[in-house]
Coordinates of C-alpha atoms in Angstrom, one line a residue:
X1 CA 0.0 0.0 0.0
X2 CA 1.4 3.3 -1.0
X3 CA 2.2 5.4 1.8
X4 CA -0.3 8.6 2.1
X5 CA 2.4 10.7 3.7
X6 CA 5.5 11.4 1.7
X7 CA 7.4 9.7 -1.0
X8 CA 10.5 9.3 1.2
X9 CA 9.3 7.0 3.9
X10 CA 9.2 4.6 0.8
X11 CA 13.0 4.5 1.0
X12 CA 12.9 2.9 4.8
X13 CA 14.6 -0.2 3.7
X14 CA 17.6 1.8 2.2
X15 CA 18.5 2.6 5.7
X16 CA 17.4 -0.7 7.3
X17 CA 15.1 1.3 10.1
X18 CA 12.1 0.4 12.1
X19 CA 10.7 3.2 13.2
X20 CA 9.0 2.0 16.5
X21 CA 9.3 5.1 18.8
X22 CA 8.6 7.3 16.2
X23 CA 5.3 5.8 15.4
X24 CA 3.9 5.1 18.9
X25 CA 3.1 8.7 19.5
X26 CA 2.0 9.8 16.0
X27 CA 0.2 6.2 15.3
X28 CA -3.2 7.3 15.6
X29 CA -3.0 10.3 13.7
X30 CA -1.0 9.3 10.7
X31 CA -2.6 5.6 11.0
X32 CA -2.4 5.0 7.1
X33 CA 1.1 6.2 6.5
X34 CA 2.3 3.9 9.2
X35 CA 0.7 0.6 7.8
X36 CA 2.4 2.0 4.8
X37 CA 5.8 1.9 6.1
X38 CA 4.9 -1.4 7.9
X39 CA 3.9 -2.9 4.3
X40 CA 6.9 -1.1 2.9
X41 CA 9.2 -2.5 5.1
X42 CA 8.6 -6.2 4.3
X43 CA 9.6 -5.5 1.1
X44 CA 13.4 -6.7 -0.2
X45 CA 15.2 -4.1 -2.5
X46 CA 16.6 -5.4 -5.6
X47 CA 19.5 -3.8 -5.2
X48 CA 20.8 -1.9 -2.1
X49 CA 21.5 1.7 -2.4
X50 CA 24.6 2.6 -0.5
X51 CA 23.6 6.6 -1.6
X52 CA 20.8 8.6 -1.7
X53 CA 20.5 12.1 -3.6
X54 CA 17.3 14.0 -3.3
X55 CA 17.2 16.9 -5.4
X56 CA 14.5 19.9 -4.2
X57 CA 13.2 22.1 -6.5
X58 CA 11.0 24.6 -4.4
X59 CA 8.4 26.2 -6.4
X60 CA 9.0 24.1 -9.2
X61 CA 5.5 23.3 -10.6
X62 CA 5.2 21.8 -14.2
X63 CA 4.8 25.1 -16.0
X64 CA 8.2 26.4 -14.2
X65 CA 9.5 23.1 -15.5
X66 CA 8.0 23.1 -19.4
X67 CA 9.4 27.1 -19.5
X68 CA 12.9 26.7 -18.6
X69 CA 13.0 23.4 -21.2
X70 CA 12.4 25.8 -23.6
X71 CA 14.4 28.6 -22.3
X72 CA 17.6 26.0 -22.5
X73 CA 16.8 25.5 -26.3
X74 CA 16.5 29.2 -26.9
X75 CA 19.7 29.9 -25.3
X76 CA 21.0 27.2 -27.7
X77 CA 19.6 28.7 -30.7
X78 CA 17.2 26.1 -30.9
X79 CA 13.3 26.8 -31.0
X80 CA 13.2 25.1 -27.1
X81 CA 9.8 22.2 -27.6
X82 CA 11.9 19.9 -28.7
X83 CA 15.1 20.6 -26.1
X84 CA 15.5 17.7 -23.3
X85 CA 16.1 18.5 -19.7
X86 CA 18.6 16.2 -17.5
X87 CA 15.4 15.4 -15.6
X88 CA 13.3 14.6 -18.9
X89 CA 16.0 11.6 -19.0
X90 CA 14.6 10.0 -15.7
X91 CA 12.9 6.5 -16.2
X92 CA 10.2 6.7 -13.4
X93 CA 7.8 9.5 -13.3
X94 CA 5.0 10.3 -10.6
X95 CA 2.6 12.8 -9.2
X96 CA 2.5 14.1 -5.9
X97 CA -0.4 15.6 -4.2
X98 CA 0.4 18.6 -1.7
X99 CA -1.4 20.2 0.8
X100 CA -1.3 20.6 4.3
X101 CA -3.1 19.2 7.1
X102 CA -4.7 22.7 7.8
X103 CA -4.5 24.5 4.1
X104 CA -5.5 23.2 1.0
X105 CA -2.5 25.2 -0.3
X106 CA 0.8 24.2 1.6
X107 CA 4.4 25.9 1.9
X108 CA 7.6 24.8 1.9
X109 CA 8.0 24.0 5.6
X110 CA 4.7 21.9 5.4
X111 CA 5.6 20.4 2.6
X112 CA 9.7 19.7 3.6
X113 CA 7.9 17.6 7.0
X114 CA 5.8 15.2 4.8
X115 CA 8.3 14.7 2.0
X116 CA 11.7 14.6 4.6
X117 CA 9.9 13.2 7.9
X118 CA 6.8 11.3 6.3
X119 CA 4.2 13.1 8.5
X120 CA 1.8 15.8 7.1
X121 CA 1.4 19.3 9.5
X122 CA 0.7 22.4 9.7
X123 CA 1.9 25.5 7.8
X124 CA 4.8 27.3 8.6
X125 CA 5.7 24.4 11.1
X126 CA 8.7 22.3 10.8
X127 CA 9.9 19.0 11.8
X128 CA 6.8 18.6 14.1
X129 CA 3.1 16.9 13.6
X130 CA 0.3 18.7 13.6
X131 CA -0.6 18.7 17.1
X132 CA 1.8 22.0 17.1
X133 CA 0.8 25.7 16.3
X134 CA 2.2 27.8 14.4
X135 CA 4.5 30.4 16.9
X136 CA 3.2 28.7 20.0
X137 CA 6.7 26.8 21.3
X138 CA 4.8 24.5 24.3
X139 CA 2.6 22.7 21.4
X140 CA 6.4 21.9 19.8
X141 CA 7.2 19.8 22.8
X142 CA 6.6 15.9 22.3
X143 CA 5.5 16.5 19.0
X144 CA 9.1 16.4 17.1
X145 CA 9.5 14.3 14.1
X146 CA 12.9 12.8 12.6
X147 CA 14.1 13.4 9.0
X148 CA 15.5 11.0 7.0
X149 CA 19.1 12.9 7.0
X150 CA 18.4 11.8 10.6
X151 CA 17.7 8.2 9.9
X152 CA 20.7 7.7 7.5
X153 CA 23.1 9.6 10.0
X154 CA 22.2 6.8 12.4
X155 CA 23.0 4.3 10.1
X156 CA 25.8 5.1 9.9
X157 CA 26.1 7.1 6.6
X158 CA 27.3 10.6 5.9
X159 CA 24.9 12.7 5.7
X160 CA 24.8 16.9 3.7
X161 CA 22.7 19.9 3.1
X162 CA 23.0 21.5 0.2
X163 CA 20.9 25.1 -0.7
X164 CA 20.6 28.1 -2.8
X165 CA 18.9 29.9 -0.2
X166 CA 20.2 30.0 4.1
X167 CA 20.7 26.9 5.5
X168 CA 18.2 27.6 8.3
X169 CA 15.2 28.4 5.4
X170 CA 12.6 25.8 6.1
X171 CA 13.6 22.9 3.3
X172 CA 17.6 22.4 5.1
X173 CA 16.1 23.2 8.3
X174 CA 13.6 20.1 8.2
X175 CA 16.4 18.1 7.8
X176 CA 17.7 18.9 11.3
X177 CA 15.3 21.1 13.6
X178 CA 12.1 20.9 15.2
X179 CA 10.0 24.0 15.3
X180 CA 6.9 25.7 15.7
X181 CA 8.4 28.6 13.4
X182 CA 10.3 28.5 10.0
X183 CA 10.9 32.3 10.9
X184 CA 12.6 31.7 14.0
X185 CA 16.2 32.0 12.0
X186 CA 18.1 33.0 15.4
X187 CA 17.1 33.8 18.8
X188 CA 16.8 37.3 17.8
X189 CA 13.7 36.2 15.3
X190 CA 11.8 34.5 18.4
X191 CA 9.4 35.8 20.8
X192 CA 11.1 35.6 24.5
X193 CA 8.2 33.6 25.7
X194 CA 9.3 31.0 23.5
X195 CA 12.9 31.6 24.4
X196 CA 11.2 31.4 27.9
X197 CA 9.6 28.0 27.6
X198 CA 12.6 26.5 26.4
X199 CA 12.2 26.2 22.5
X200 CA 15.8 26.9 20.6
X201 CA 16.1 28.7 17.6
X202 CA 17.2 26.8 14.2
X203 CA 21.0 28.1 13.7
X204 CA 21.3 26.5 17.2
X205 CA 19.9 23.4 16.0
X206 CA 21.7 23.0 12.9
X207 CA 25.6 22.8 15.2
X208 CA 23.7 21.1 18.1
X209 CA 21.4 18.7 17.2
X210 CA 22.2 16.0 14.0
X211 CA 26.0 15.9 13.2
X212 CA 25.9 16.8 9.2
X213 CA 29.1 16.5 7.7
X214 CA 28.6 19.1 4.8
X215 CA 26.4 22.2 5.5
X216 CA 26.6 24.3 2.2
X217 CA 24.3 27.4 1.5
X218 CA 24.3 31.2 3.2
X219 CA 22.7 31.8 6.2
X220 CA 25.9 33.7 8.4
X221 CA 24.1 36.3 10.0
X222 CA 21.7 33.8 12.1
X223 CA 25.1 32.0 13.2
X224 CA 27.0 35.0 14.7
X225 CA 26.3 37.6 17.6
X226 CA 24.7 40.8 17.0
X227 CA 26.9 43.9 15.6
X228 CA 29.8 41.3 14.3
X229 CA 30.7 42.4 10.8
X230 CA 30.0 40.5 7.8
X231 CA 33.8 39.8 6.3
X232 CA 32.0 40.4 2.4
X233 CA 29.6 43.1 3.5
X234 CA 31.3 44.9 6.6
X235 CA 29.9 48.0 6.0
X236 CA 26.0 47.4 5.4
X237 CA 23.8 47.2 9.2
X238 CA 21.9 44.5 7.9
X239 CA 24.8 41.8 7.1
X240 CA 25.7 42.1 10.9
X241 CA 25.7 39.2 13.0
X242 CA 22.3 39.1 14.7
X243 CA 22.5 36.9 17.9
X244 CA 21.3 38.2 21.0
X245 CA 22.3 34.7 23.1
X246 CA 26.4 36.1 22.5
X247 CA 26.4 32.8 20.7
X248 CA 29.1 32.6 17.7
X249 CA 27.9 29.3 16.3
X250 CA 30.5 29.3 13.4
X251 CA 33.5 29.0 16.1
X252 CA 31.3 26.6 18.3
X253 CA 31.0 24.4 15.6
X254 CA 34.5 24.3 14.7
X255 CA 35.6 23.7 18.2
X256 CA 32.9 21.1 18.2
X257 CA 35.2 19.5 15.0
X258 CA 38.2 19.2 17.3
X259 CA 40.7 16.3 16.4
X260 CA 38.9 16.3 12.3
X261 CA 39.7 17.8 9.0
X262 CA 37.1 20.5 9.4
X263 CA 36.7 23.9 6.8
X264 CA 34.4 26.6 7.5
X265 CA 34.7 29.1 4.1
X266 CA 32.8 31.9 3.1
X267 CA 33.8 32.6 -0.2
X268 CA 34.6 30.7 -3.6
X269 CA 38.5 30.8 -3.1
X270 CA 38.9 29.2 -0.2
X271 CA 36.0 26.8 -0.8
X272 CA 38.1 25.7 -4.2
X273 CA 40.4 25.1 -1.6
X274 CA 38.8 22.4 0.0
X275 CA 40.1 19.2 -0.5
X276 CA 37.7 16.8 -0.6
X277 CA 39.6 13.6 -0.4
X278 CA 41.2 15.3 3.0
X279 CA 38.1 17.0 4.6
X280 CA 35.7 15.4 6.9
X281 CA 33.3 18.1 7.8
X282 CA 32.6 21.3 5.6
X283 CA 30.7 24.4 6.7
X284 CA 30.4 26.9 3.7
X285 CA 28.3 30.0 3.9
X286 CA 28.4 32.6 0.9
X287 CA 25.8 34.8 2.1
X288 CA 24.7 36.8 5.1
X289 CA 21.3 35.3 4.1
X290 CA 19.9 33.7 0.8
X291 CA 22.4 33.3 -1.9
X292 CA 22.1 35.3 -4.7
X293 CA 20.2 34.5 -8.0
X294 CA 22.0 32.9 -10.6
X295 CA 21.3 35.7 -13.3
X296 CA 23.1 37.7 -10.2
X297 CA 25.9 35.5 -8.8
X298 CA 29.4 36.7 -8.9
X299 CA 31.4 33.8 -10.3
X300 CA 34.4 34.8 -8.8
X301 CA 32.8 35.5 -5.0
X302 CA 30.3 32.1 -5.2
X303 CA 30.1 28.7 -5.9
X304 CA 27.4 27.6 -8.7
X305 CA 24.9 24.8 -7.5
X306 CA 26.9 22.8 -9.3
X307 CA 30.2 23.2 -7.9
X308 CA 29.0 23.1 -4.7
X309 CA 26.8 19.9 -5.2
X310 CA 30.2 18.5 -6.7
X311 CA 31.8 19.0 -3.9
X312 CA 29.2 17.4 -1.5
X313 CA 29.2 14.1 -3.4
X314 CA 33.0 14.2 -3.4
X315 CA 33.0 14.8 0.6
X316 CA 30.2 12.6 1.6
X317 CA 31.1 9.3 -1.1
X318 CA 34.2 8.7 0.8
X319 CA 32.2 6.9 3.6
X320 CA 31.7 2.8 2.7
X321 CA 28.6 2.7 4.1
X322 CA 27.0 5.7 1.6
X323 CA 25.3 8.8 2.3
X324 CA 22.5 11.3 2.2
X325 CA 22.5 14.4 0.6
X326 CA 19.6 16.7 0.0
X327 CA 20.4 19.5 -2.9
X328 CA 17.7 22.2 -2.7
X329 CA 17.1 25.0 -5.8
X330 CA 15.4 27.2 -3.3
X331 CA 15.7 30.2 -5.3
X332 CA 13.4 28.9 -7.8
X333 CA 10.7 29.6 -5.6
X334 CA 11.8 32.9 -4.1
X335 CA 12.1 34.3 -7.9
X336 CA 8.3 33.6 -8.1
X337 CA 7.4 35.2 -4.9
X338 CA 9.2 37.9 -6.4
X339 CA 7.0 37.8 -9.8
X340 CA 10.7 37.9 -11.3
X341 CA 9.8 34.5 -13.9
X342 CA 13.2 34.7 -15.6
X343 CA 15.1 34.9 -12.8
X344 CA 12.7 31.8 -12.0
X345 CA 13.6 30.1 -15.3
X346 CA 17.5 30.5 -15.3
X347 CA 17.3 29.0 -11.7
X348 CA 15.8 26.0 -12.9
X349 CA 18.3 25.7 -15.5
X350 CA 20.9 25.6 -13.0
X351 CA 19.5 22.9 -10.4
X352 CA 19.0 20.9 -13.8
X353 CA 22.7 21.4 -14.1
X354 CA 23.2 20.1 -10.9
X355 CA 21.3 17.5 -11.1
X356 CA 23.2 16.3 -14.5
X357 CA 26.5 17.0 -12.3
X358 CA 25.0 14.2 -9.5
X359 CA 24.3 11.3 -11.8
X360 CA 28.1 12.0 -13.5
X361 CA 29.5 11.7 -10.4
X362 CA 27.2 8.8 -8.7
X363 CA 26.8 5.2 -10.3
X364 CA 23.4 4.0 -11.1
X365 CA 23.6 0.4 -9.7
X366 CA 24.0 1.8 -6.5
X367 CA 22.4 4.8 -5.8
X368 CA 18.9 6.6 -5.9
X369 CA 18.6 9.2 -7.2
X370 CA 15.0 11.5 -6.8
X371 CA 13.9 14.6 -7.8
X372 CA 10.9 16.4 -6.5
X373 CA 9.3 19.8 -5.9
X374 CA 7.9 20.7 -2.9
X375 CA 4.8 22.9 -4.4
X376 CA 4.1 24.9 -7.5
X377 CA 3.7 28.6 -8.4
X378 CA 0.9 30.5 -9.9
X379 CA 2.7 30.5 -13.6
X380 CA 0.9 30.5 -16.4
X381 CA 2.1 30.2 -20.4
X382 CA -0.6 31.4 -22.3
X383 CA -1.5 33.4 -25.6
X384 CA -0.7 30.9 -28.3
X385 CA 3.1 31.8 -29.0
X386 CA 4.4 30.5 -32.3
X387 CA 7.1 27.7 -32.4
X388 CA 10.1 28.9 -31.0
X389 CA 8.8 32.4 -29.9
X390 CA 10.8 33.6 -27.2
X391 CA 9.2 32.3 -23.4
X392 CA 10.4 35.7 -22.7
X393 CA 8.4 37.3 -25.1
X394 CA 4.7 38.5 -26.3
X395 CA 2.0 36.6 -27.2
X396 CA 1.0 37.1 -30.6
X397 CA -2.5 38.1 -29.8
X398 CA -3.8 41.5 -28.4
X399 CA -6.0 41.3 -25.6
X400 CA -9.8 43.6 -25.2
X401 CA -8.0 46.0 -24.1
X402 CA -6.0 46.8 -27.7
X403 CA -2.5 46.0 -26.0
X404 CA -0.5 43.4 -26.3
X405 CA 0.9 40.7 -22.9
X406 CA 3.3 38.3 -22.2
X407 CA 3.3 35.1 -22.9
X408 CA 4.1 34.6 -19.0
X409 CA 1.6 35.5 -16.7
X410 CA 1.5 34.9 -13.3
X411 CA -1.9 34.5 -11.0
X412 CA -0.8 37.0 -8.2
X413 CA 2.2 38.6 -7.3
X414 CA 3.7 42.3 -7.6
X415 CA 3.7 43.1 -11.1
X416 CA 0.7 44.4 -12.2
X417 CA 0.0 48.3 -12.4
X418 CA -2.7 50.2 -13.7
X419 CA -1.7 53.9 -14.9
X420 CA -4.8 56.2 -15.6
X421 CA -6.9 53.2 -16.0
X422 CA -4.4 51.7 -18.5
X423 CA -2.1 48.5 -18.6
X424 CA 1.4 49.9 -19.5
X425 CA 2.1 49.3 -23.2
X426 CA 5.1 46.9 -23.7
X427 CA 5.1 47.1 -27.0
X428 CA 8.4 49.1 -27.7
X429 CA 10.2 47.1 -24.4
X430 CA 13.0 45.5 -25.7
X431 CA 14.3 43.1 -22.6
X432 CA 12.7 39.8 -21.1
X433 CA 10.5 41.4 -18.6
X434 CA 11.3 41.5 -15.3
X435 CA 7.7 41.3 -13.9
X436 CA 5.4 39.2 -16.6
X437 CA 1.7 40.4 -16.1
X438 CA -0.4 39.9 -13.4
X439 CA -3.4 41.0 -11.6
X440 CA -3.3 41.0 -8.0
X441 CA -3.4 43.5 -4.9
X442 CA -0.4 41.2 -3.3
X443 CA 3.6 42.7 -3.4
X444 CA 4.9 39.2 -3.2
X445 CA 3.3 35.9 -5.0
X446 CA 1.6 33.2 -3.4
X447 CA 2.1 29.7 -3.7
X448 CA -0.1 27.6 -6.1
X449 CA -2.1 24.2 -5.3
X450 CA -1.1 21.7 -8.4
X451 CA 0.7 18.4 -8.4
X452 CA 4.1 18.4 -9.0
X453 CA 6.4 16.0 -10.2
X454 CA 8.6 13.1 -8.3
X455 CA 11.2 11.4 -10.6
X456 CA 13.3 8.7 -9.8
X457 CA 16.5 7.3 -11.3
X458 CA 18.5 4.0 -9.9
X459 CA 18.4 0.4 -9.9
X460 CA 17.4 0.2 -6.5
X461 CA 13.6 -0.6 -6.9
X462 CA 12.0 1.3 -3.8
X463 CA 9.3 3.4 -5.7
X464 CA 7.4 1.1 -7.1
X465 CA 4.2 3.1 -6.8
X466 CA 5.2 6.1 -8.0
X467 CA 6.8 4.3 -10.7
X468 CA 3.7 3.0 -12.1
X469 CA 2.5 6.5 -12.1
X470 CA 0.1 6.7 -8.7
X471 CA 0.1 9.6 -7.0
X472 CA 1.6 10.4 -3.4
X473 CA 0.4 13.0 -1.0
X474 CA 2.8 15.5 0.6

């Protein structure tokens, strides 16, 4: 029976767990997923996967994905329909239904617990069931959930976090923290009642609770006390260090790395550095917060995805017994929020670069390989553009209004302005627009309720129902 919950629970007998205590408490509530992973844990692999690669593209909903297949053939000088994504090559294909257990329209931290801990909850709640509430910290208490990352850690595998955005954002953060709050970055983001009642902030639970052997994203400003300077940004207020606690996590968790080959870097030189074949542990933050976009990114200042997924797999394959790593395109998904779709597009492009990069540097027979979204984004391609017309570009048609729109349109979001009663007229514009048009009273875009995708690729055969094409909830 397919489990109801998440598609990663379907990987239980990769890491040979029985997850006894962990369903005791949560039994009645999630009783279908848990017959799921009893069913699912009778079941003998084919082959066993010694490592595991799941590859998260947030925001990525099918429309993201069809655009940027045709953006890589335009940038080709192709006409795009006809280009092939690295993740058009994957043999198994499924569906995966996402909502949460309050919202019929679920983010990223309600979606990160079902796919990463195989229990549905509550929005804007991470690494807990859904007997905790959003901001209230005493609900959090015997209601924490284990990730995966968690489950292969204990099994003895190396285990890594790789993201575009901070490594506390909610995706990484599932993988290691329980709490009632994505927002609660650092203790200076949480209430003091919460501080109060015990609850710990998610910089402090990335160094203190699961030991993660590559930690790769941005994120410094949560890890360091308030008013220490950024070493890129020194100058701007809001790169500062922002602990209140007098906490410097960065120099905790190298102390913590006593006696190992242990690299913190913050910047592509010294993360080029790194030797893989020497390090054990690897902290690399390029960012006082998110990274920047790829469209953005200095090349000579920070990593690609794919350099720093490189490196991950080159760290974490050293270990016989195999290894986790999750690989998140976060920014995907903050380029929609931002009504920005190009920015959107050319992030794609890059995860699907790193996701190429993963299967070079794995071998089929004995790992698994999945790739997933968490939820989708209110997209649209419309207008009935010719072959090959730019997914940049103007529809071909003229709407009522006698002016002419883009072929990319989003549902809500910041980009739509009316000037004396008039949409603006783009036909003289030139550039791939920044803000495709949309009609909405929101400054930032909100998160779409569709199916996404869930590929697979590896001889391990642990998916069989997605496989076949059913459908998963997350």
């Amino acid at each position: 029976k397919q489990s109801s919950q998440g598609a990663l629970p379907c990987l239980l007998c990769l890491l040979s767990h029985q997850f006894t205590a962990q369903k005791t408490h949560i039994f009645k509530e999630n009783k279908q997923m848990w017959e799921g992973v009893m069913c699912l844990s009778k079941l003998q692999c084919v082959n066993m996967c010694l490592w595991l690669c799941v590859l998260w593209a947030s925001g990525m909903g099918i429309t993201t994905y069809t655009a940027a297949r045709l953006l890589k053939g335009q940038l080709q000088n192709q006409k795009g329909e006809e280009t092939v994504m690295t993740m058009d090559t994957f043999p198994n294909v499924g569906l995966a239904k996402t909502y949460s257990v309050d919202f019929q329209i679920a983010d990223s931290a309600a979606t990160a617990t079902a796919y990463l801990c195989g229990v549905k909850t509550n929005l804007n709640i991470i690494g807990v069931n859904a007997a905790a509430r959003n901001g209230i910290c005493k609900t959090q208490k015997g209601n924490e959930v284990t990730s995966i990352l968690k489950w292969a850690k204990d099994a003895g595998k190396s285990v890594g976090i790789v993201t575009t955005t901070r490594v506390q954002h909610a995706t990484p953060a599932t993988t290691y923290a329980h709490s009632a709050s994505r927002k609660w970055y650092s203790d200076a983001d949480m209430p003091d009642s919460a501080k109060k009642e015990g609850c710990k902030d998610i910089a402090f639970q990335l160094i203190n609770n699961t030991d993660i052997d590559v930690i790769i994203g941005g994120g410094r400003k949560y890890m360091t006390p308030i008013g220490t300077k950024d070493p890129e940004y020194p100058m701007d207020y809001f790169s500062n260090g922002k602990r209140k606690d007098g906490h410097n996590l960065i120099q905790e968790w190298q102390n913590l790395k006593t006696g190992k080959v242990a690299h913190y870097v913050w910047n592509k030189t010294d993360f080029d550095a790194v030797d893989p074949e020497t390090t054990d542990y690897l902290m690399a933050l390029f960012e006082p917060g998110d990274l920047r976009f790829e469209e953005e990114r200095d090349p000579s200042m920070d990593p690609s995805i794919v350099e720093t997924t490189e490196k991950a797999i080159r760290i974490l394959q050293k270990n016989p017994k195999g290894f986790f790593l999750l690989v998140e395109g976060g920014r995907i998904d903050q380029a929609h929020h931002a009504g920005r779709a190009s920015m959107a597009l050319h992030e794609t492009l890059a995860f699907d670069l790193a996701i190429a990069k993963g299967l070079e540097l794995t071998k089929e027979h004995e790992t698994l390989t999945v790739v997933m979204a968490d939820h989708s984004q209110p997209l649209t391609f419309n207008g009935y553009p010719f072959r090959g017309q730019s997914i940049l570009g103007k529809s071909p048609l003229w709407a009522e209004d006698m002016l002419p729109f883009t072929t990319l349109m989003y549902g809500n979001g910041p980009g739509h302005k009316i000037i004396n009663g008039k949409r603006p007229d783009i036909r003289n514009c030139l550039n791939s627009f920044a803000h495709p048009h949309v009609r909405s009273i929101f400054s930032t875009d909100l998160s779409l309720q569709s199916e996404v995708r869930v590929i697979k690729n590896g001889f391990c055969d642990l998916l069989k129902d997605i496989s076949a094409g059913k459908m998963c909830e997350v």
